[in-house]
Coordinates of C-alpha atoms and ligand atoms in Angstrom, one line a residue:
M1 CA 26.2 -39.2 -116.9
I2 CA 25.7 -38.3 -113.1
K3 CA 24.5 -35.0 -112.0
A4 CA 23.0 -35.8 -108.7
V5 CA 23.2 -37.5 -105.8
I6 CA 20.2 -38.6 -103.4
F7 CA 21.9 -40.0 -99.9
D8 CA 19.4 -41.9 -97.1
L9 CA 19.7 -41.0 -93.6
D10 CA 19.1 -43.3 -91.5
G11 CA 21.9 -45.1 -91.8
V12 CA 23.9 -43.7 -94.4
I13 CA 24.2 -40.2 -93.1
V14 CA 23.6 -41.2 -89.5
S15 CA 23.5 -44.5 -87.3
T16 CA 20.2 -44.0 -85.8
D17 CA 19.0 -47.8 -86.1
D18 CA 19.5 -48.1 -82.5
L19 CA 17.7 -45.7 -81.7
H20 CA 14.8 -46.5 -83.5
Y21 CA 15.0 -49.7 -82.2
K22 CA 15.5 -48.8 -78.3
A23 CA 12.4 -46.5 -78.8
W24 CA 11.2 -49.4 -80.1
K25 CA 11.8 -51.5 -78.0
H26 CA 10.1 -49.4 -75.0
M27 CA 6.9 -49.4 -76.8
A28 CA 7.0 -52.8 -77.7
D29 CA 7.7 -53.4 -73.6
L30 CA 4.3 -51.6 -72.9
E31 CA 2.8 -53.9 -74.7
K32 CA 4.2 -57.3 -73.9
I33 CA 5.6 -58.1 -77.3
D34 CA 8.5 -60.2 -78.8
F35 CA 10.6 -57.4 -80.3
D36 CA 14.5 -57.9 -81.6
K37 CA 16.9 -56.5 -83.2
K38 CA 16.7 -59.2 -86.2
I39 CA 12.9 -57.7 -86.7
N40 CA 14.4 -54.2 -86.2
H41 CA 16.8 -54.8 -89.8
R42 CA 13.1 -55.5 -91.1
L43 CA 12.3 -50.9 -90.1
R44 CA 14.9 -50.4 -92.3
G45 CA 14.1 -47.5 -94.8
V46 CA 9.8 -48.4 -93.8
S47 CA 7.6 -45.6 -92.8
R48 CA 6.4 -45.8 -88.8
R49 CA 3.1 -47.3 -89.8
E50 CA 4.4 -49.6 -92.1
S51 CA 7.5 -50.5 -89.0
L52 CA 4.6 -50.7 -86.3
N53 CA 2.4 -53.2 -88.4
I54 CA 5.2 -55.5 -88.9
I55 CA 6.1 -55.5 -85.2
L56 CA 2.4 -56.4 -84.7
E57 CA 2.3 -59.6 -86.4
K58 CA 3.9 -60.9 -83.3
A59 CA 0.9 -59.2 -81.7
T60 CA -1.7 -61.3 -79.3
K61 CA -4.4 -58.4 -79.8
K62 CA -5.8 -57.1 -82.4
Y63 CA -5.3 -52.9 -82.5
S64 CA -7.8 -50.3 -84.1
D65 CA -6.5 -47.8 -86.0
Q66 CA -6.4 -45.1 -83.0
E67 CA -4.3 -47.1 -80.6
K68 CA -1.6 -47.8 -83.7
E69 CA -1.8 -44.1 -83.6
E70 CA -1.3 -43.9 -79.9
L71 CA 1.4 -46.6 -79.9
A72 CA 3.3 -44.8 -82.9
S73 CA 3.2 -41.6 -81.0
I74 CA 4.4 -43.5 -78.1
K75 CA 6.9 -45.1 -80.6
N76 CA 8.0 -41.5 -81.7
N77 CA 8.5 -39.0 -78.6
Y78 CA 10.6 -41.6 -76.6
Y79 CA 12.4 -41.2 -80.2
V80 CA 12.2 -38.2 -80.8
E81 CA 13.5 -37.7 -76.5
L82 CA 16.5 -39.7 -78.6
L83 CA 17.5 -37.0 -81.0
N84 CA 17.6 -34.8 -79.0
K85 CA 21.4 -36.1 -78.0
L86 CA 22.5 -36.9 -81.0
S87 CA 25.3 -34.2 -82.6
P88 CA 27.9 -34.2 -86.4
K89 CA 30.2 -35.9 -83.9
D90 CA 27.5 -38.9 -85.2
I91 CA 27.5 -38.2 -88.2
L92 CA 29.2 -41.3 -90.4
P93 CA 32.8 -41.6 -91.6
N94 CA 34.2 -40.7 -94.3
V95 CA 30.3 -38.7 -95.1
N96 CA 31.2 -35.2 -94.3
E97 CA 34.2 -35.6 -96.8
V98 CA 32.5 -37.7 -99.6
L99 CA 29.9 -34.4 -100.0
R100 CA 32.4 -31.8 -99.7
I101 CA 34.6 -33.1 -102.5
L102 CA 30.4 -33.5 -104.5
K103 CA 29.2 -30.1 -104.3
D104 CA 33.3 -29.2 -105.5
K105 CA 32.9 -31.2 -107.7
G106 CA 29.6 -29.6 -108.5
I107 CA 27.8 -32.1 -108.1
K108 CA 23.9 -32.3 -106.9
I109 CA 23.2 -33.9 -102.9
A110 CA 20.3 -34.6 -102.1
I111 CA 18.4 -36.6 -98.8
G112 CA 15.8 -39.1 -99.6
S113 CA 14.9 -40.1 -96.6
S114 CA 11.4 -42.5 -95.6
S115 CA 12.3 -39.9 -91.7
K116 CA 9.7 -37.3 -90.7
N117 CA 12.0 -36.6 -88.7
A118 CA 14.6 -35.9 -90.9
K119 CA 14.3 -32.3 -90.8
N120 CA 15.2 -32.2 -87.2
I121 CA 18.0 -34.9 -87.3
L122 CA 19.8 -33.0 -89.7
N123 CA 19.4 -30.0 -87.4
H124 CA 21.1 -31.9 -84.8
I125 CA 24.0 -32.9 -87.2
K126 CA 24.1 -29.6 -88.4
L127 CA 23.9 -30.9 -92.2
I128 CA 19.9 -29.0 -92.6
D129 CA 22.2 -26.5 -95.1
M130 CA 24.2 -28.4 -96.5
F131 CA 21.6 -30.3 -99.1
D132 CA 20.2 -28.4 -102.6
V133 CA 17.0 -30.6 -101.6
I134 CA 15.1 -32.7 -98.9
A135 CA 12.7 -35.0 -100.0
D136 CA 10.8 -36.6 -96.6
G137 CA 8.2 -39.0 -94.8
H138 CA 5.9 -36.0 -95.1
D139 CA 6.1 -35.2 -99.1
I140 CA 4.9 -39.4 -100.1
K141 CA 2.4 -41.1 -99.3
H142 CA 4.2 -44.8 -99.6
S143 CA 7.8 -44.9 -98.9
K144 CA 10.2 -46.8 -99.8
P145 CA 10.0 -49.4 -101.6
A146 CA 8.0 -47.2 -103.8
P147 CA 10.4 -44.7 -105.2
D148 CA 8.1 -41.8 -104.6
V149 CA 11.2 -39.7 -102.4
F150 CA 13.9 -40.4 -104.8
L151 CA 11.0 -39.2 -107.2
I152 CA 10.2 -36.0 -106.1
A153 CA 13.8 -35.4 -104.7
A154 CA 15.5 -35.6 -108.9
K155 CA 12.7 -33.8 -109.4
R156 CA 13.0 -30.1 -107.5
L157 CA 16.5 -30.8 -108.6
G158 CA 15.8 -30.4 -111.7
V159 CA 17.8 -33.9 -112.8
D160 CA 16.7 -36.5 -114.6
P161 CA 16.5 -40.2 -112.9
K162 CA 18.8 -41.9 -115.1
D163 CA 21.1 -39.3 -114.3
C164 CA 20.9 -39.9 -110.3
I165 CA 22.9 -42.2 -107.9
V166 CA 20.7 -43.2 -104.7
V167 CA 23.4 -44.6 -101.7
E168 CA 21.4 -46.8 -99.1
D169 CA 21.5 -49.0 -95.6
A170 CA 18.1 -50.3 -96.6
V171 CA 16.9 -52.9 -98.9
A172 CA 13.7 -51.1 -99.2
G173 CA 15.8 -48.8 -100.2
I174 CA 17.4 -49.9 -103.2
E175 CA 14.4 -51.2 -104.7
A176 CA 12.9 -48.1 -104.5
A177 CA 16.0 -46.8 -106.3
K178 CA 16.2 -49.2 -109.7
R179 CA 11.6 -48.5 -109.9
A180 CA 12.6 -44.7 -109.9
D181 CA 15.5 -45.9 -112.7
M182 CA 18.4 -44.6 -110.4
I183 CA 21.3 -45.6 -109.9
A184 CA 21.9 -48.3 -106.6
V185 CA 24.2 -48.0 -105.0
A186 CA 24.7 -50.6 -101.4
V187 CA 26.4 -49.8 -97.9
S188 CA 25.6 -51.8 -94.9
D189 CA 22.3 -53.4 -94.6
A190 CA 21.6 -53.2 -98.6
K191 CA 24.2 -55.1 -100.0
K192 CA 22.0 -58.1 -99.3
S193 CA 20.0 -57.1 -102.2
D194 CA 19.7 -58.0 -105.3
L195 CA 19.5 -55.5 -106.9
A196 CA 21.9 -53.7 -105.8
D197 CA 23.9 -52.2 -109.1
Y198 CA 27.3 -52.1 -106.7
K199 CA 28.6 -52.5 -102.9
F200 CA 30.4 -51.0 -101.4
D201 CA 31.9 -51.0 -97.7
H202 CA 32.3 -47.5 -97.1
I203 CA 31.2 -44.8 -98.4
N204 CA 33.4 -42.5 -100.0
A205 CA 33.9 -45.9 -103.2
L206 CA 31.3 -43.7 -104.7
L207 CA 33.8 -41.3 -105.6
S208 CA 34.9 -43.4 -108.1
L209 CA 31.4 -43.3 -109.7
I210 CA 31.7 -39.7 -110.4
Ligands
G6P1 C1 14.2 -44.6 -92.0 C2 14.0 -45.3 -90.7 C3 12.8 -46.1 -91.1 C4 11.8 -45.8 -90.4 C5 11.9 -44.5 -91.2 C6 10.1 -43.2 -90.6 O1 13.6 -44.5 -93.4 O2 15.6 -46.3 -91.8 O3 13.3 -47.4 -90.0 O4 10.8 -46.2 -89.4 O5 12.5 -43.4 -91.4 O6 10.5 -42.4 -90.0 P1 10.5 -41.6 -88.6 O7 10.7 -40.6 -88.0 O8 8.7 -40.9 -89.3 O9 9.8 -42.8 -87.8
MG2 MG1 18.2 -45.5 -94.2

């Protein structure tokens, strides 16, 4: 029986993809590293540091840990500036309606995001008080495809993983949901995943599972 829905944030609740892309592109251009939207897809759901390592696959020089720290900061500072422009208008279609219906049906709702900016984003889009639980990049050592962030969210909700649905736009996130023994709903880019239990074009289709 479904008792909770755990939502990924970036690409499910709000579209920050392009902002992540612009910020990584800014850093990559400074370092003269090739970076394009195809590589950007590989960064969905993946932590900041692991994303940087993926981008540095194209670099011609080796970077020390301290240099990597600096590059990650350059990206994040730029990204945080871009986040300041986010508003409730950036909430993806049907999301507000779906959240409201789930709450009315007594289903718990949570965020399970690899991002350390999750609370900042939720504040900007004015959804911070909507969720029963927020598990984010600050809570975990291992980001998706590790199941950690979803297991932490379920634990805080007091719900058995088997009774949770995860909604994800990232292939890595679908794998994380299955490793957490949860029902995995794929939207957007995650529909490429062979592991998804359901693939939906619109998020409101998830209400058919409740
Ligand atoms: C989300 C995004 C990733 C991003 C990660 C870390 O999962 O899909 O693209 O790298 O969060 O984000 P952060 O805001 O902590 O840099
Ligand atoms: Mg995502």
